[in-house]
One Martini backbone bead per residue (centre of mass of N, CA, C, O) as a GRO file, in nm:
protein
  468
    1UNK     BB    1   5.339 -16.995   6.307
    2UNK     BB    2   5.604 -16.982   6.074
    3UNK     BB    3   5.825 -17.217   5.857
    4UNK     BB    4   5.935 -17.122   5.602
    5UNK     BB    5   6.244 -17.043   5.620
    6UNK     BB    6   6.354 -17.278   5.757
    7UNK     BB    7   6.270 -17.458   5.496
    8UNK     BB    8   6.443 -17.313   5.286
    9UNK     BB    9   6.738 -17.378   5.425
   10UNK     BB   10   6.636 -17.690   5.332
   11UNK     BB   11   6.576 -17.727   5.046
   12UNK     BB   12   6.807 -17.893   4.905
   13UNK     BB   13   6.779 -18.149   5.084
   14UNK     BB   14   6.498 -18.217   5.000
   15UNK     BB   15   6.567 -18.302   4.743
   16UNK     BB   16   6.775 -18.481   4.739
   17UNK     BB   17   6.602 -18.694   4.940
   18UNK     BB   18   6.410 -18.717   4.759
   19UNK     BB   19   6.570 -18.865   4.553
   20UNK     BB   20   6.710 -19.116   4.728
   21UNK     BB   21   6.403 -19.260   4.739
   22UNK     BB   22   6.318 -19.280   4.462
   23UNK     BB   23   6.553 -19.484   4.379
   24UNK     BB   24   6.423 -19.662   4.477
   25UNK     BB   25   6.298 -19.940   4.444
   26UNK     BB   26   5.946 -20.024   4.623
   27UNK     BB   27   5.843 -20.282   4.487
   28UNK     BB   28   5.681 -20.554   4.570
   29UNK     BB   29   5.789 -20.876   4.669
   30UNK     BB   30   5.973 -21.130   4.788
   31UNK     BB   31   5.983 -21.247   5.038
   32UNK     BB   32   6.215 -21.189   5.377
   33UNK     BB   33   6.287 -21.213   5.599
   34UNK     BB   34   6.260 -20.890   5.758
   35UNK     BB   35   6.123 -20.903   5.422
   36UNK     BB   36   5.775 -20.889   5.389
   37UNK     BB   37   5.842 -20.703   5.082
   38UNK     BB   38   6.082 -20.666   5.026
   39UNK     BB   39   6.401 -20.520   4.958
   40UNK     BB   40   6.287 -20.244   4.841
   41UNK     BB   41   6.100 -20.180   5.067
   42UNK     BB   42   6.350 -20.210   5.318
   43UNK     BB   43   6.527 -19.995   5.207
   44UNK     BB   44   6.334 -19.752   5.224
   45UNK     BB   45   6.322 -19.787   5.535
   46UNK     BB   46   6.621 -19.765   5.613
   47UNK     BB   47   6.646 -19.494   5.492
   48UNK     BB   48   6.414 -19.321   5.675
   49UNK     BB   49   6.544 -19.423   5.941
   50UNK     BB   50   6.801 -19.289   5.931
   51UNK     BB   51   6.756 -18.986   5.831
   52UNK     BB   52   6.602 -18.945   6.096
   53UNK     BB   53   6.811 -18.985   6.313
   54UNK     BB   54   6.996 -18.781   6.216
   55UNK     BB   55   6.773 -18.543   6.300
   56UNK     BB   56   6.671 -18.644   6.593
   57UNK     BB   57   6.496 -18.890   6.569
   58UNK     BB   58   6.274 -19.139   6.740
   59UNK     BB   59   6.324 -19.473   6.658
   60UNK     BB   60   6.130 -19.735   6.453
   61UNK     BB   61   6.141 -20.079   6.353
   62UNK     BB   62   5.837 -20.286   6.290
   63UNK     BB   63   5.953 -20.585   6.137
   64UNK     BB   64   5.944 -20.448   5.859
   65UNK     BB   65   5.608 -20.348   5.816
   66UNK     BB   66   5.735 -20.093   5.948
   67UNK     BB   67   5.747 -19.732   6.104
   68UNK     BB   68   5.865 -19.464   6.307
   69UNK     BB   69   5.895 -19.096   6.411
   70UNK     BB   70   6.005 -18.904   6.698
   71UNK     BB   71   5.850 -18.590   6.886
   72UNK     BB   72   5.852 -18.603   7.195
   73UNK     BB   73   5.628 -18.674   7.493
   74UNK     BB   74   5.395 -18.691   7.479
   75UNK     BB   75   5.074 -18.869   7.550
   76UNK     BB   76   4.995 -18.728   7.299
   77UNK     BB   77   4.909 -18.770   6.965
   78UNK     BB   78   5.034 -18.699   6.630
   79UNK     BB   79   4.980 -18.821   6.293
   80UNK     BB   80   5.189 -18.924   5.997
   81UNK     BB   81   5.080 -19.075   5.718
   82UNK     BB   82   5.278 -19.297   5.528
   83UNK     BB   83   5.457 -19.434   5.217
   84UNK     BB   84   5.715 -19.631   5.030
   85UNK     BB   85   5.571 -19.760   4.854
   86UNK     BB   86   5.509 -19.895   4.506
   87UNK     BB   87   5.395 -19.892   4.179
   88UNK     BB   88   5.486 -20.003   3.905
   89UNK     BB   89   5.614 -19.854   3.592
   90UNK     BB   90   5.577 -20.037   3.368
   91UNK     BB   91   5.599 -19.879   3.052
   92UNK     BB   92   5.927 -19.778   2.935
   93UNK     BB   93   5.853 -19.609   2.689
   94UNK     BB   94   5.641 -19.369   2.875
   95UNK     BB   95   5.893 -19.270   2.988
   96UNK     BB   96   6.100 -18.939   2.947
   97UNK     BB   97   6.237 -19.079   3.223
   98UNK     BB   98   6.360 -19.308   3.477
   99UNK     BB   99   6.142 -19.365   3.697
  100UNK     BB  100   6.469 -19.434   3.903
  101UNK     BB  101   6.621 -19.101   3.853
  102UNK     BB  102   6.479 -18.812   3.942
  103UNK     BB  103   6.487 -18.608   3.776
  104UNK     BB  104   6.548 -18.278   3.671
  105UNK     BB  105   6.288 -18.090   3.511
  106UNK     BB  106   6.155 -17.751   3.515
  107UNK     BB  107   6.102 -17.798   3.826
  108UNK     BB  108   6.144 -18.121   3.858
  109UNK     BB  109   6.053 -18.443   3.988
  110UNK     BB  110   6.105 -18.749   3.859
  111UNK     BB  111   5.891 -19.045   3.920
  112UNK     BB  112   5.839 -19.274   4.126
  113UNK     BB  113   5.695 -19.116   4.375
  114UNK     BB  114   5.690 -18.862   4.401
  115UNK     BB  115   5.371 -18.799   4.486
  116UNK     BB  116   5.348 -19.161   4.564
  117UNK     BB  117   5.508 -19.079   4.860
  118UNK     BB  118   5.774 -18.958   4.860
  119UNK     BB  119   5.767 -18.663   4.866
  120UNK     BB  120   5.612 -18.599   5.100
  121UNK     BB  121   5.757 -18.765   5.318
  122UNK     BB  122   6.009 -18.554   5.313
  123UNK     BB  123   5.817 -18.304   5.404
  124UNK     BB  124   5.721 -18.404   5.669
  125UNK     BB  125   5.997 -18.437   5.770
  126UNK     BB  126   6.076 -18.142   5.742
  127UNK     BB  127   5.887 -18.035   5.924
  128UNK     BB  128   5.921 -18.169   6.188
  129UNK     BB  129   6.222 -18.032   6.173
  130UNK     BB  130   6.110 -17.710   6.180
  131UNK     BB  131   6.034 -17.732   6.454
  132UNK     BB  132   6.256 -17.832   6.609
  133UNK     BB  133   6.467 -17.607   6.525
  134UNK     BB  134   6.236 -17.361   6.681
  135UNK     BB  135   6.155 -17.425   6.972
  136UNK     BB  136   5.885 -17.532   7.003
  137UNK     BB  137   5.606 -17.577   7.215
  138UNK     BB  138   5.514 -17.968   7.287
  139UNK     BB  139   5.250 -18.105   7.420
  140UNK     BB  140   5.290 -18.327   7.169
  141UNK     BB  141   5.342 -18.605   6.979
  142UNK     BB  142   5.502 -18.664   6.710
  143UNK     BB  143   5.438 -18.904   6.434
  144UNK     BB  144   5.576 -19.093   6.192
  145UNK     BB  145   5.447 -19.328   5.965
  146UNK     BB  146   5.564 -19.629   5.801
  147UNK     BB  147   5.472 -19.771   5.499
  148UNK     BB  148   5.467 -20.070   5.293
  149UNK     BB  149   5.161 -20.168   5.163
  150UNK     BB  150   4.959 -19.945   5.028
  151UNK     BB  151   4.912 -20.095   4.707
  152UNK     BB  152   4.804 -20.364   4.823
  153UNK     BB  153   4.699 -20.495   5.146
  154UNK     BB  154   4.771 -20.308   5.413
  155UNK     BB  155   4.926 -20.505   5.658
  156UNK     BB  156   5.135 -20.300   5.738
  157UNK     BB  157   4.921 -20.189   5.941
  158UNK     BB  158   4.786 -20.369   6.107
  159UNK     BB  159   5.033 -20.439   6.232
  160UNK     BB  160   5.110 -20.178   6.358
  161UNK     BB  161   4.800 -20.151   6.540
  162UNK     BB  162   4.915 -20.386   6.755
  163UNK     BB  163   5.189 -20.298   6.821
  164UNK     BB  164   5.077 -19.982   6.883
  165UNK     BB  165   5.039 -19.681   6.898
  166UNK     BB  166   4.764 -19.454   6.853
  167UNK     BB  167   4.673 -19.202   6.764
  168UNK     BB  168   4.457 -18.951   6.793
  169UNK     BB  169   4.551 -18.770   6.545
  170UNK     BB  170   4.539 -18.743   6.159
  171UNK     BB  171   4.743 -18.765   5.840
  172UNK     BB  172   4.765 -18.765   5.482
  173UNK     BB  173   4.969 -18.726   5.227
  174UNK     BB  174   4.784 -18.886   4.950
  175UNK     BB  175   4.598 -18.651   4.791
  176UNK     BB  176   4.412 -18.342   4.884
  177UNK     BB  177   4.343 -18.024   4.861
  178UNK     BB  178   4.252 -17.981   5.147
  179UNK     BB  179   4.040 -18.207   5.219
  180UNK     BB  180   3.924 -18.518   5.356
  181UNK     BB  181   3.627 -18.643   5.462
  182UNK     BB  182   3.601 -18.855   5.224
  183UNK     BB  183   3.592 -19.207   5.134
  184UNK     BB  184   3.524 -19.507   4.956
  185UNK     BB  185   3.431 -19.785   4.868
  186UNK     BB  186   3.662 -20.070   4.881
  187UNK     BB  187   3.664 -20.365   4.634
  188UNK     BB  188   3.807 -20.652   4.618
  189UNK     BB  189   3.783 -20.882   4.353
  190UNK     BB  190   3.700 -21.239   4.236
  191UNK     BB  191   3.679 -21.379   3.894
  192UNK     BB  192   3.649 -21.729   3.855
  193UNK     BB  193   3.719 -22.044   3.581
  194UNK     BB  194   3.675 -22.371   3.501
  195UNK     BB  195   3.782 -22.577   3.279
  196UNK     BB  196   3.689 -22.853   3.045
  197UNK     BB  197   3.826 -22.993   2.791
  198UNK     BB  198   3.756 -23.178   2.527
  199UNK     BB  199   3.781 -23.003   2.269
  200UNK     BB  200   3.892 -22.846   1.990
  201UNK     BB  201   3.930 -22.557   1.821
  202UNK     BB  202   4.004 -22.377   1.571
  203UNK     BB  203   4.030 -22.124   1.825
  204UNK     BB  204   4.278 -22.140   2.060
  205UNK     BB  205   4.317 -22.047   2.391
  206UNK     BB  206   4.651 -22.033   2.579
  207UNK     BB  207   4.629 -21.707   2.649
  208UNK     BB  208   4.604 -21.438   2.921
  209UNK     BB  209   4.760 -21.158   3.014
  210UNK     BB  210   4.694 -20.875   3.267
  211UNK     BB  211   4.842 -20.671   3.484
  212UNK     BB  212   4.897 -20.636   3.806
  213UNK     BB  213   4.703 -20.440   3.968
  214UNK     BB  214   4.392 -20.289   4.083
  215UNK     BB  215   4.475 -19.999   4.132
  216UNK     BB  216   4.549 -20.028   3.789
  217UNK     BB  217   4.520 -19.934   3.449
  218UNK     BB  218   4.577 -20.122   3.244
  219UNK     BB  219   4.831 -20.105   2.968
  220UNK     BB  220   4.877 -20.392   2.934
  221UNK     BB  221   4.818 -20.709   2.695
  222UNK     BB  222   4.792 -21.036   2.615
  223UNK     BB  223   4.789 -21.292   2.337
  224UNK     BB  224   4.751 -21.642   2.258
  225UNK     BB  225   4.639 -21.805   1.962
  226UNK     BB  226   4.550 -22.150   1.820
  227UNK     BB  227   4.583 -22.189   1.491
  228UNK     BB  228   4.493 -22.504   1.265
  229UNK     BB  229   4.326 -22.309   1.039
  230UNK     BB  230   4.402 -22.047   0.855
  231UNK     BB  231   4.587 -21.824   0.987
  232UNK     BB  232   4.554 -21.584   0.805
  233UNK     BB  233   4.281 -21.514   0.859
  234UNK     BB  234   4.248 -21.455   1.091
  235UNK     BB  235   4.450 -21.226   1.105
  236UNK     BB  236   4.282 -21.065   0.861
  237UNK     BB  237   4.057 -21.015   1.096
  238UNK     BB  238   4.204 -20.868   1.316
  239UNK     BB  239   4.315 -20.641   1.155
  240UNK     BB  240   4.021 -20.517   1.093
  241UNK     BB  241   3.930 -20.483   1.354
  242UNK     BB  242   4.194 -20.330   1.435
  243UNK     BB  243   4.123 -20.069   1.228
  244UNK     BB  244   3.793 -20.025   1.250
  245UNK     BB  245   3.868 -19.976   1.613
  246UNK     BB  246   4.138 -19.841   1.674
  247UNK     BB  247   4.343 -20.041   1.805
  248UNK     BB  248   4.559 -20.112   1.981
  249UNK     BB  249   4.761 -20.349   1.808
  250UNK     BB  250   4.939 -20.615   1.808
  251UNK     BB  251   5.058 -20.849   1.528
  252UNK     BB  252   5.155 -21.199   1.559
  253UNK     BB  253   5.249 -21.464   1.305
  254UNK     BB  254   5.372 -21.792   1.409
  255UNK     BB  255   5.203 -21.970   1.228
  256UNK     BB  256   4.986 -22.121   1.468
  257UNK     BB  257   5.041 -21.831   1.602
  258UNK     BB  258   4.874 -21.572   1.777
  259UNK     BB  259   4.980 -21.242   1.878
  260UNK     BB  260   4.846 -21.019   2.120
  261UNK     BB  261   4.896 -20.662   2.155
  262UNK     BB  262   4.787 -20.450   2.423
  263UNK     BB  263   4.742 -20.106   2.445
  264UNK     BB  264   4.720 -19.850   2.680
  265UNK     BB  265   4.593 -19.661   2.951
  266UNK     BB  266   4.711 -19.544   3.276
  267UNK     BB  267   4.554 -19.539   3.607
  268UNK     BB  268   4.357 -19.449   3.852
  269UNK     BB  269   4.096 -19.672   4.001
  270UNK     BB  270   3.967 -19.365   4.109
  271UNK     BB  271   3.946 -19.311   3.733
  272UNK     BB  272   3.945 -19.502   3.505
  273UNK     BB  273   3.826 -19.266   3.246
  274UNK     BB  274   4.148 -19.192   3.237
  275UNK     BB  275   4.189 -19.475   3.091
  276UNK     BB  276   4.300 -19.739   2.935
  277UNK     BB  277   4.170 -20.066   2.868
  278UNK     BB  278   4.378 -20.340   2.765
  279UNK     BB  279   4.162 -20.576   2.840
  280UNK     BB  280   3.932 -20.472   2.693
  281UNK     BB  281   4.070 -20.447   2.413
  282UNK     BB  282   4.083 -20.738   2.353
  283UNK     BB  283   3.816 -20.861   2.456
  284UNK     BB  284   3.655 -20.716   2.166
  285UNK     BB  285   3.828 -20.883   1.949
  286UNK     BB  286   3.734 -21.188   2.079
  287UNK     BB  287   3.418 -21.154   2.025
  288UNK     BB  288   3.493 -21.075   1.667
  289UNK     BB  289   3.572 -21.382   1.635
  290UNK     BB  290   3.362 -21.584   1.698
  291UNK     BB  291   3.380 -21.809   1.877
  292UNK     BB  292   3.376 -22.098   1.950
  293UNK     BB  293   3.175 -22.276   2.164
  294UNK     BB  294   3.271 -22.221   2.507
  295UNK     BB  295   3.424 -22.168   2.844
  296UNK     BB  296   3.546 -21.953   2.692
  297UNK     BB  297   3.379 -21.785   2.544
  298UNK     BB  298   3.169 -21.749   2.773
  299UNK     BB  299   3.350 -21.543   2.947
  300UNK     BB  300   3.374 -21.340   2.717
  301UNK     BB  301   3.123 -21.272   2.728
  302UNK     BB  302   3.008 -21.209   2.952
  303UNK     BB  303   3.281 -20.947   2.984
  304UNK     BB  304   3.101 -20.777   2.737
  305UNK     BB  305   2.844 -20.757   2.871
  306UNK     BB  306   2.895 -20.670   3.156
  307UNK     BB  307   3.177 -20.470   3.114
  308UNK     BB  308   3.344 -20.398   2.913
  309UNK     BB  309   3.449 -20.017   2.923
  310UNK     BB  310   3.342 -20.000   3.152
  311UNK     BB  311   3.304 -19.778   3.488
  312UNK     BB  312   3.035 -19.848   3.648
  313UNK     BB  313   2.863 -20.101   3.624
  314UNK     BB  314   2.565 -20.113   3.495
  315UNK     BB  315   2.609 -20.440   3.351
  316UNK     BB  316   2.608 -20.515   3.691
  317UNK     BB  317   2.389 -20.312   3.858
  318UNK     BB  318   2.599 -20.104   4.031
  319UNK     BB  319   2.491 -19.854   3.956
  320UNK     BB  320   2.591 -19.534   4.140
  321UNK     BB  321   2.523 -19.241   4.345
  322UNK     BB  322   2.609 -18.944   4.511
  323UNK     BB  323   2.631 -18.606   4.655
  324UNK     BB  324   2.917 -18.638   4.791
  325UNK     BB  325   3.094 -18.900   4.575
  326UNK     BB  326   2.933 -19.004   4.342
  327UNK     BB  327   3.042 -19.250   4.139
  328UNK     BB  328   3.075 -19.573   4.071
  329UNK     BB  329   3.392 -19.783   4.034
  330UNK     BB  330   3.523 -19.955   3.772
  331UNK     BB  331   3.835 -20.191   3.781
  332UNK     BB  332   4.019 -20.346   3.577
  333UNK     BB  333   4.329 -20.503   3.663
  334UNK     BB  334   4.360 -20.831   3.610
  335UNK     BB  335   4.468 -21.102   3.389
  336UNK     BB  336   4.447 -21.494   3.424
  337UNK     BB  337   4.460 -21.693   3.129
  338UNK     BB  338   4.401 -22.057   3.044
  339UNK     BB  339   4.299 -22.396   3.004
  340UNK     BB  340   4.192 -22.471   3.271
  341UNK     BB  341   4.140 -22.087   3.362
  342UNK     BB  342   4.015 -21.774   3.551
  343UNK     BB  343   4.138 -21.437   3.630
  344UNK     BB  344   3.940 -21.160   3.796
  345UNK     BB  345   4.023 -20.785   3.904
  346UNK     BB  346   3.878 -20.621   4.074
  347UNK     BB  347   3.789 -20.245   4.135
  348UNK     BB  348   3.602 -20.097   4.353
  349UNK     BB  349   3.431 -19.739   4.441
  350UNK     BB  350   3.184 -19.626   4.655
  351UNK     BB  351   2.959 -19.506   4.796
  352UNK     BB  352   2.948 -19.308   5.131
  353UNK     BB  353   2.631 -19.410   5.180
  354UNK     BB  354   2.677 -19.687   5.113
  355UNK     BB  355   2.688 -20.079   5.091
  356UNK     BB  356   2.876 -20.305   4.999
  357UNK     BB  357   2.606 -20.495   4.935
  358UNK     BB  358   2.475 -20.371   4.684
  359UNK     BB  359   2.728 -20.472   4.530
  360UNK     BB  360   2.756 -20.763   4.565
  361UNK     BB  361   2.487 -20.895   4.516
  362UNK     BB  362   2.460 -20.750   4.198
  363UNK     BB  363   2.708 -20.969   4.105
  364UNK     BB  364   2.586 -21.226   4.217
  365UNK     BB  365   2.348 -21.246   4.043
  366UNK     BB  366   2.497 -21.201   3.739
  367UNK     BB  367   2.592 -21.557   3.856
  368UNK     BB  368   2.399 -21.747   3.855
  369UNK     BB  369   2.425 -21.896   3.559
  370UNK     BB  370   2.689 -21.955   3.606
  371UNK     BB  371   3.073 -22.082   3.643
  372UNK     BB  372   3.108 -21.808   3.844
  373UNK     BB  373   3.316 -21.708   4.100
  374UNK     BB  374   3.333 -21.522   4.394
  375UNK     BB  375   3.611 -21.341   4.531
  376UNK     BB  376   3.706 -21.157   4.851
  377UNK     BB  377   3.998 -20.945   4.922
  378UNK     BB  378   3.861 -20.668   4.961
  379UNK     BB  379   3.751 -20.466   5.246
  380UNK     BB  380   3.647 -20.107   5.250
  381UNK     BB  381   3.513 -19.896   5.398
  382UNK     BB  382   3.420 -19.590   5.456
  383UNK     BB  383   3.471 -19.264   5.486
  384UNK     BB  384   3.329 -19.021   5.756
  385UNK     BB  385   3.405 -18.678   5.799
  386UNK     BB  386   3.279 -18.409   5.976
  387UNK     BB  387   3.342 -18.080   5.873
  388UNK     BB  388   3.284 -17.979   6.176
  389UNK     BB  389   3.544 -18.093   6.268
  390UNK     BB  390   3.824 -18.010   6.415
  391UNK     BB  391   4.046 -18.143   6.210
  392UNK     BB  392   3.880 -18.016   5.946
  393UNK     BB  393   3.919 -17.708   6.039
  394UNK     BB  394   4.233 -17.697   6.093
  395UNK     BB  395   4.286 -17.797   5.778
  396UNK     BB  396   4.188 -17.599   5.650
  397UNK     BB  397   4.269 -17.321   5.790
  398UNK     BB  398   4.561 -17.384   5.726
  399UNK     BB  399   4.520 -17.373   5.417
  400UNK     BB  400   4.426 -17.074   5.360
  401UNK     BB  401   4.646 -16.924   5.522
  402UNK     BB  402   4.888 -17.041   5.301
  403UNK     BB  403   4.711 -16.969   5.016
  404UNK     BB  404   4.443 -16.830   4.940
  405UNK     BB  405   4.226 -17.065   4.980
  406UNK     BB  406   3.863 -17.168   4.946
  407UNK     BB  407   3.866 -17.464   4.900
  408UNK     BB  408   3.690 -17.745   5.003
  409UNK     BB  409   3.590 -18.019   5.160
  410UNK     BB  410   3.629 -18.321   5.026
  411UNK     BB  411   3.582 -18.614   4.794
  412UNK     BB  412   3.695 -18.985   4.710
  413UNK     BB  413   3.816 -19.277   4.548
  414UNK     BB  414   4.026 -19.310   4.744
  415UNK     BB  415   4.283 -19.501   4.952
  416UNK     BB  416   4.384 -19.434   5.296
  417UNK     BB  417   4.510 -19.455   5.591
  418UNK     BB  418   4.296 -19.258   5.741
  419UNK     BB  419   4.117 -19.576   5.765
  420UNK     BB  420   4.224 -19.696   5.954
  421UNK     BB  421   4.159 -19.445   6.172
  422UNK     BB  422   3.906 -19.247   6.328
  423UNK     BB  423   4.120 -18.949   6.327
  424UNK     BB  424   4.145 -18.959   5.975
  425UNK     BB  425   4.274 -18.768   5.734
  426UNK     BB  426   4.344 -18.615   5.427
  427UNK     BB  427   4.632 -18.381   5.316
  428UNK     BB  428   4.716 -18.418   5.020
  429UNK     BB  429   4.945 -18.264   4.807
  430UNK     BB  430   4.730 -18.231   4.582
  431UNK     BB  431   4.629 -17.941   4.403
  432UNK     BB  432   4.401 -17.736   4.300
  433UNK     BB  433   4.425 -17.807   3.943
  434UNK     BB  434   4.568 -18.066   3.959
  435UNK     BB  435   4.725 -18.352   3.806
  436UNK     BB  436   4.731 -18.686   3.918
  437UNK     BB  437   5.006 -18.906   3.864
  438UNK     BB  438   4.946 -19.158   4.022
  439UNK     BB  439   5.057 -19.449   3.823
  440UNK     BB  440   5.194 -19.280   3.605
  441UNK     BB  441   5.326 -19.198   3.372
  442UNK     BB  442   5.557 -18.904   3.478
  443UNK     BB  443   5.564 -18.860   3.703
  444UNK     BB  444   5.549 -18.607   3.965
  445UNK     BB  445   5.708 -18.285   4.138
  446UNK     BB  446   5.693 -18.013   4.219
  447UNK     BB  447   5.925 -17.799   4.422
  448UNK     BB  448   5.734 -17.606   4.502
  449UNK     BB  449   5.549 -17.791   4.633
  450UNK     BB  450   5.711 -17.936   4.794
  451UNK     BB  451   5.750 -17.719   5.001
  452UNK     BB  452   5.466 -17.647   5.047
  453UNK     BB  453   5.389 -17.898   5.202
  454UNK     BB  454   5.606 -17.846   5.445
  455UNK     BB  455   5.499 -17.582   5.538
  456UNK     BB  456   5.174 -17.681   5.585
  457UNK     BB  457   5.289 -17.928   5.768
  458UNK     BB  458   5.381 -17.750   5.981
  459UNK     BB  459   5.125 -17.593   6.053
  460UNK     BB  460   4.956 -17.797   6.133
  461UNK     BB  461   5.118 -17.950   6.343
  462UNK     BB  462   5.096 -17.715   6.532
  463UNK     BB  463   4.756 -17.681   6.551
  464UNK     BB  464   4.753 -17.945   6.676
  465UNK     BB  465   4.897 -17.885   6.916
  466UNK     BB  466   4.676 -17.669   7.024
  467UNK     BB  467   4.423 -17.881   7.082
  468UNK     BB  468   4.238 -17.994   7.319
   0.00000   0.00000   0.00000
């Protein structure tokens, strides 16, 4: 049975409604009360969950850390999990229309979740509403989850498993088509170090600040350094420097104050070598001004020796790889650097194959002889269903018939819902040969995709709840 129709009658709707979600700012901020993740995530949640029941479904707000709308009465369930939450939109000069304006140009929607996750999350809500007012028969309970916390640290999710009643099977459109079979181990860790200055250099690092979140290739970084003798000399040093390395970086020299702003291009941290680490590229200018020996600068050799621009791992000896997922990446998030400490986060993401220990174990050898110590902040094992589960063969093959596309189930680097639930795989959005703007200026979905998404996501909760 196709939903095609149902869902076209309802296209204006799902444009508006996706328009109306994107323009929520999102973004994590400061708890309150009843609002875990801050004001514009509890936005998010309460604007989502009026508007199903608004459709006819069966609401619950679970204490501000997620919510769920249900179809039907089954007692097995299940599960279409997605997230409200997105990741800041950096930096607001390389956006060609306001991140939370919703733009439609060219049959596109731009903004920031677009694609990652509110595009997908409307079109979830609208199949399940194609469903209801087709009049099919539901053996099981149909149930959309909203996560709140999905791009920071998952508490969302944790909460509401304590809480509530878990699908017994289900899928999450924040990935690719046609199925994500495999998802690799994400390790997020802080190594940090303590400085004891006894006395001035002539060239003082006063700071280093960069990156927002660890899942996301920074695109800017600044520093300030004080240098005591000859502040243009310096100046004209970091300048030639950065003009034979080409590298991205405005100076501004005021008196003994020497400012550098360091810019990058942004990327998701599953793919790190396709954005510029504005943070790499800053920390090879402080190593290459030969800075005097000291307890900062022996951190930044550390930094340029063991990571570098790299993005494998290979120079803490970390770089593996299998033939399911391919290579481990690394990607630096966030540096926060100043006279007393520094804090630096990692974000890994590992062969399905491998073990977290192959990671963790070859990082803290190579802190052995330094002053570097490592907090592991989250520890994500990998996923791994096999390709002949009734689940990915069920969505694989409503893939198929959808699209006439034999493209097979994949893995990638990406971390999502999935891995919460035994029974869950990822399941979209992003089409095969389509380029993934998640976390990127100019986020966007094509509009067409927009409804295909929803179309898809209709055919597969059917037959899902046909399977025994």
């Amino acid at each position: 049975m196709l939903f095609t129709s149902i869902l076209e009658n309802m296209k204006d709707e799902i444009i508006n409604k996706s328009q109306e979600l994107i323009q929520i700012k999102s973004v994590e901020t400061t708890a309150k009360p009843g609002m875990p993740f801050g004001e514009g995530v509890n936005e998010a949640l309460e604007y989502t969950l009026k508007l199903c029941d608004e459709l006819g479904f069966k609401t619950k707000n679970v204490d501000g850390y997620a919510g769920h709308a249900d179809l039907g009465d089954g007692d097995e369930m299940i599960g279409i999990l997605v997230h409200l939450d997105v990741v800041p939109e950096g930096d607001l000069k390389k956006w060609t229309y306001p991140p939370y304006s919703a733009t439609i140009k060219n049959n596109r929607i731009y903004g920031r979740g677009t694609i990652d996750d509110k595009g997908p999350t409307i079109a979830a809500i609208y199949a399940m509403k194609a469903l209801k007012d087709s009049g099919v028969l539901l053996k099981k309970k149909i149930r959309i989850i909203f996560g709140t916390d999905e791009e920071s640290g998952w508490e969302c999710m944790r909460y509401y498993l304590i809480k509530e009643k878990v699908p017994k099977i289900a899928f999450t459109p924040d990935a690719n088509f046609p199925v994500i079979y495999g998802e690799k181990g994400i390790i997020t860790l802080k190594l940090k170090q303590e400085f004891n200055i006894s006395s001035l250099s002539n060239i003082n690092i006063k700071y280093i600040k960069g990156g927002e979140l660890s899942n996301i290739v920074p695109n800017y970084c600044e520093a300030l350094l004080y240098i005591i003798d000859e502040p243009k000399n310096v100046y004209e040093k970091c300048l030639n420097i950065i003009k034979k390395e080409n590298y991205s970086i405005d100076l501004y020299l005021d008196n003994n104050n020497l400012y550098l702003k360091s810019h990058g291009i942004s990327a998701h941290a599953m793919a790190p070598q396709k954005g510029k680490n504005a943070i790499s590229q800053l920390m090879q200018v402080l190593k290459l001004l030969n800075l005097e020996a000291t307890q900062m600068s022996s951190f930044i050799d550390f930094y340029n020796i063991k990571i570098n621009t790299q993005t494998n791992g290979k120079s803490l000896d970390c770089q593996m790889k299998d033939e399911h997922s391919g290579e481990l990446t690394l990607n630096v998030g966030v540096i926060n650097f100043d006279e007393k400490k520094v804090e630096l986060i990692l974000n890994i993401r590992y062969p399905i194959t491998k073990k977290d220990t192959n990671v963790i174990d070859k990082i803290n050898d190579n802190l052995t002889n330094s002053n570097i110590k490592m907090e592991i902040i989250n520890n994500m094992p990998p996923l791994y269903m096999p390709k002949d589960s009734k689940l990915v063969q069920t969505l694989t093959n409503v893939y198929k018939k959808m699209t006439n596309d034999d493209t097979q189930p994949q893995t990638f680097g990406g971390g999502t819902y999935a891995r919460a639930l035994e029974n869950a795989v990822a399941f979209g959005p992003v089409f095969p040969g389509q380029v993934n703007l998640a976390h990127q200026a100019d986020e966007y979905i094509e509009i067409d995709d927009l409804m295909k998404n929803a179309q898809i996501m209709a055919q597969a909760i059917y037959e899902l709840n046909l399977l025994d």
